[in-house]
């Protein structure tokens, strides 16, 4: 049900710009108003969410450690997995964010003859990493539509991405990788029973949405070609805040753009915010030094304790009888 | 206590989730899988809300009329107080990496024991009341109403999590189910839904200083009794300083070590070691507990119980504090104590009086772990050891969850073990160090009415022990946690007969060649040191 609902939602989203074909306001609404609104919603929403997290303090140091602590000098400490200082934390975060280190550890349990056996399970790591890196490359490649002159590194990136020169125009490797990764991430959700069980519409919807973005992009590049000069004209207009909608860009472009806009606007209110959240996770971004340095809890307050005096008052006679020292005779 | 199934019946585990969606599958309180409610007298002693007679299996939980407001208010307060909580409510992508990492899931196949889903039990309510999308979209947005059934589900599953944090190791964002469970339990506590195995020890601890409710004279009796036993084994009368003002070091250990085998042997180990090196230290009857059952119910109760350790150190005028072998105790001491009840500026930076080693990693809390201390002694040749006295033992080591994942205390206990016994074997890679499996009875769940769940939860641990038992003939499971010493015993009896549980310092004491000792013929357990021809293997 969750799958179908999400798929239906994305289909409707595709139909919206298609259905608006020939409408007089198509260009202005879908080319200018919606993109600006979506980008504004993304920016404000993202900042708001990070601000909201930031407003809650971190009262206790609760890092999860994955390696030997720093203790006696002759015991080798795990510098990145159990960081005792900022450099280690930086390394740990970098490994996490750039290489998905925790997912790399992933294992899979299987019952063999009624005994659990743990095997490696790196597919999620591989698909996740491929997905995110490809997405980033695709995004960076898009800079060529927004910048004049185009920075040379974008050009280099684009050339690298089309290195194998498959087809005309060249098929970008990251497009293919992104498509494969999204397909894998979707399929595992549907095929693995436990994953299907935990998956909400909020898990399928972004996958379908991103799939829609990628497919519409590929269609536009390889099958229903749009006029890239006009796309660039529109895109650079956005950044000069003097947008004009050129005629005849082609409908597939508006589908692509609309889906991207929905993705942007949806981003801050969804689980996609893990992009911002991963930097703030207190179990990962703190050094494991709570015995070395005192950390302050901003809302620390006095609590009711059972004092030694109260304790001795209750047990004094027994303590004396047992020959234990007491404060008051 | 409910009847417990046989091991081969219990391992008929089905990982396939039910057909009904999890939001529409109410919880069923099956005997043997939940713990009894807290007795009203214990709640009253700690001034906790809603003391009453009830049981989780009752239809009516006798909640206060405004229970929903109380929970939602408490929820909001905690979102504002803990970034971890707010973040963990928001950023999970349900990738499922944690799903098969939980020992309770592996042992039961219950999908709500997948950490991701256990957290969703709270998240669904969070979305409904604290996010705009959840308010608008309802169930489609993954949100649901807070009802009594939801509350019961929280109770069932938050008391089926030992807060071992294994799932967080694998989470790409470090989402820590232990944090979520702690908050979930705090919320339940606000309306008086708690379990006796936590609240009674906490009440005892508050009153007498320790879980077991041992009064000062009883502690002295126990320690004297150990001294007798030690004299019997070694010919040496060890001194047992208690509540001694002006001692250099305050020693704090879980009270389980004073009371129940095999912890008692570990306790004798401490006494012998301290006597042998002539340590100027003291026990305390007031701070006679390291383990902190407050951790299992609320941050506030944790702080209330923990306060005694620094207070007592101040009263006795010691220089620093040494802590015994305990799991949760070290989580509190390491991650919370200094922040909650510090600064410990009346103490001095810990320095070993024998080796002069400064324990720089304990510069601020002024509290050192006994395996750090002993490893340092051994490294500096301060101890005469005869590891062959432990030759009967084929030892494997269980990394207790909290020292392993909260601190990263891996090498110190291993170093000590390898110096005091000759036969040490590691369990398989995915079951040790940060990937260690819980005993199944931590976080206050180690009670007998919960036996089926303990055996299920401990199954992955036991299975790894069984592996080394079959491969290397392992017959001893060493650990550095009092809850382990209490719960692993029944776990081994059930799943891996023939493996006994031991603390590390029991083995240290066995190997320790004390000045002036008589020839030792037995170990601390009274078992012959040398394996006699034809004698029964243990």
PDB file of N, CA, C and O in Angstrom, chain B residues 430-452:
ATOM      1  N   UNK B 430      32.880 -10.992  14.629  1.00  0.00           N
ATOM      2  CA  UNK B 430      31.673 -10.164  14.638  1.00  0.00           C
ATOM      3  C   UNK B 430      30.921 -10.195  15.955  1.00  0.00           C
ATOM      4  O   UNK B 430      29.814  -9.673  16.055  1.00  0.00           O
ATOM      5  N   UNK B 431      31.509 -10.813  16.974  1.00  0.00           N
ATOM      6  CA  UNK B 431      30.805 -10.930  18.242  1.00  0.00           C
ATOM      7  C   UNK B 431      31.610 -10.376  19.411  1.00  0.00           C
ATOM      8  O   UNK B 431      31.238 -10.573  20.559  1.00  0.00           O
ATOM      9  N   UNK B 432      32.728  -9.725  19.113  1.00  0.00           N
ATOM     10  CA  UNK B 432      33.558  -9.208  20.204  1.00  0.00           C
ATOM     11  C   UNK B 432      33.852  -7.725  19.997  1.00  0.00           C
ATOM     12  O   UNK B 432      33.454  -7.140  18.995  1.00  0.00           O
ATOM     13  N   UNK B 433      34.553  -7.155  20.944  1.00  0.00           N
ATOM     14  CA  UNK B 433      34.916  -5.726  20.939  1.00  0.00           C
ATOM     15  C   UNK B 433      33.681  -4.871  20.703  1.00  0.00           C
ATOM     16  O   UNK B 433      32.652  -5.117  21.308  1.00  0.00           O
ATOM     17  N   UNK B 434      33.739  -3.886  19.787  1.00  0.00           N
ATOM     18  CA  UNK B 434      32.556  -3.022  19.665  1.00  0.00           C
ATOM     19  C   UNK B 434      31.348  -3.762  19.122  1.00  0.00           C
ATOM     20  O   UNK B 434      30.226  -3.303  19.230  1.00  0.00           O
ATOM     21  N   UNK B 435      31.609  -4.930  18.536  1.00  0.00           N
ATOM     22  CA  UNK B 435      30.470  -5.694  18.019  1.00  0.00           C
ATOM     23  C   UNK B 435      29.998  -6.753  19.019  1.00  0.00           C
ATOM     24  O   UNK B 435      29.250  -7.665  18.663  1.00  0.00           O
ATOM     25  N   UNK B 436      30.419  -6.609  20.245  1.00  0.00           N
ATOM     26  CA  UNK B 436      30.077  -7.600  21.260  1.00  0.00           C
ATOM     27  C   UNK B 436      28.565  -7.722  21.438  1.00  0.00           C
ATOM     28  O   UNK B 436      27.825  -6.775  21.193  1.00  0.00           O
ATOM     29  N   UNK B 437      28.139  -8.894  21.845  1.00  0.00           N
ATOM     30  CA  UNK B 437      26.708  -9.132  22.081  1.00  0.00           C
ATOM     31  C   UNK B 437      26.396  -9.082  23.567  1.00  0.00           C
ATOM     32  O   UNK B 437      27.171  -9.565  24.386  1.00  0.00           O
ATOM     33  N   UNK B 438      25.255  -8.543  23.856  1.00  0.00           N
ATOM     34  CA  UNK B 438      24.801  -8.400  25.237  1.00  0.00           C
ATOM     35  C   UNK B 438      24.497  -9.765  25.851  1.00  0.00           C
ATOM     36  O   UNK B 438      24.173 -10.719  25.160  1.00  0.00           O
ATOM     37  N   UNK B 439      24.561  -9.800  27.185  1.00  0.00           N
ATOM     38  CA  UNK B 439      24.214 -11.017  27.925  1.00  0.00           C
ATOM     39  C   UNK B 439      22.715 -11.268  27.873  1.00  0.00           C
ATOM     40  O   UNK B 439      22.264 -12.360  28.215  1.00  0.00           O
ATOM     41  N   UNK B 440      21.949 -10.259  27.475  1.00  0.00           N
ATOM     42  CA  UNK B 440      20.495 -10.425  27.391  1.00  0.00           C
ATOM     43  C   UNK B 440      19.756 -10.020  28.653  1.00  0.00           C
ATOM     44  O   UNK B 440      18.535 -10.004  28.669  1.00  0.00           O
ATOM     45  N   UNK B 441      20.502  -9.682  29.704  1.00  0.00           N
ATOM     46  CA  UNK B 441      19.829  -9.346  30.971  1.00  0.00           C
ATOM     47  C   UNK B 441      20.240  -7.998  31.519  1.00  0.00           C
ATOM     48  O   UNK B 441      19.988  -7.691  32.681  1.00  0.00           O
ATOM     49  N   UNK B 442      20.878  -7.174  30.702  1.00  0.00           N
ATOM     50  CA  UNK B 442      21.318  -5.862  31.178  1.00  0.00           C
ATOM     51  C   UNK B 442      20.174  -4.880  31.276  1.00  0.00           C
ATOM     52  O   UNK B 442      19.022  -5.206  30.972  1.00  0.00           O
ATOM     53  N   UNK B 443      20.500  -3.673  31.712  1.00  0.00           N
ATOM     54  CA  UNK B 443      19.540  -2.570  31.800  1.00  0.00           C
ATOM     55  C   UNK B 443      18.322  -2.928  32.637  1.00  0.00           C
ATOM     56  O   UNK B 443      17.223  -2.442  32.414  1.00  0.00           O
ATOM     57  N   UNK B 444      18.513  -3.804  33.619  1.00  0.00           N
ATOM     58  CA  UNK B 444      17.445  -4.094  34.559  1.00  0.00           C
ATOM     59  C   UNK B 444      16.519  -5.216  34.147  1.00  0.00           C
ATOM     60  O   UNK B 444      15.456  -5.384  34.739  1.00  0.00           O
ATOM     61  N   UNK B 445      16.913  -6.001  33.147  1.00  0.00           N
ATOM     62  CA  UNK B 445      16.019  -7.051  32.673  1.00  0.00           C
ATOM     63  C   UNK B 445      16.435  -8.434  33.165  1.00  0.00           C
ATOM     64  O   UNK B 445      15.876  -9.437  32.754  1.00  0.00           O
ATOM     65  N   UNK B 446      17.397  -8.466  34.061  1.00  0.00           N
ATOM     66  CA  UNK B 446      17.965  -9.749  34.475  1.00  0.00           C
ATOM     67  C   UNK B 446      17.166 -10.486  35.531  1.00  0.00           C
ATOM     68  O   UNK B 446      17.714 -11.100  36.432  1.00  0.00           O
ATOM     69  N   UNK B 447      15.860 -10.450  35.424  1.00  0.00           N
ATOM     70  CA  UNK B 447      15.039 -11.091  36.444  1.00  0.00           C
ATOM     71  C   UNK B 447      14.413 -12.374  35.894  1.00  0.00           C
ATOM     72  O   UNK B 447      14.266 -12.544  34.692  1.00  0.00           O
ATOM     73  N   UNK B 448      14.041 -13.267  36.816  1.00  0.00           N
ATOM     74  CA  UNK B 448      13.670 -14.612  36.374  1.00  0.00           C
ATOM     75  C   UNK B 448      12.324 -14.692  35.665  1.00  0.00           C
ATOM     76  O   UNK B 448      12.116 -15.567  34.840  1.00  0.00           O
ATOM     77  N   UNK B 449      11.394 -13.772  35.995  1.00  0.00           N
ATOM     78  CA  UNK B 449      10.094 -13.845  35.298  1.00  0.00           C
ATOM     79  C   UNK B 449      10.262 -13.514  33.819  1.00  0.00           C
ATOM     80  O   UNK B 449       9.400 -13.785  32.998  1.00  0.00           O
ATOM     81  N   UNK B 450      11.418 -12.933  33.475  1.00  0.00           N
ATOM     82  CA  UNK B 450      11.714 -12.545  32.102  1.00  0.00           C
ATOM     83  C   UNK B 450      12.612 -13.587  31.423  1.00  0.00           C
ATOM     84  O   UNK B 450      13.286 -13.303  30.438  1.00  0.00           O
ATOM     85  N   UNK B 451      12.649 -14.794  31.977  1.00  0.00           N
ATOM     86  CA  UNK B 451      13.677 -15.767  31.582  1.00  0.00           C
ATOM     87  C   UNK B 451      13.659 -16.105  30.092  1.00  0.00           C
ATOM     88  O   UNK B 451      14.715 -16.185  29.463  1.00  0.00           O
ATOM     89  N   UNK B 452      12.480 -16.280  29.519  1.00  0.00           N
ATOM     90  CA  UNK B 452      12.468 -16.647  28.099  1.00  0.00           C
ATOM     91  C   UNK B 452      13.155 -15.569  27.268  1.00  0.00           C
ATOM     92  O   UNK B 452      13.983 -15.853  26.399  1.00  0.00           O
TER      93      UNK B 452
END
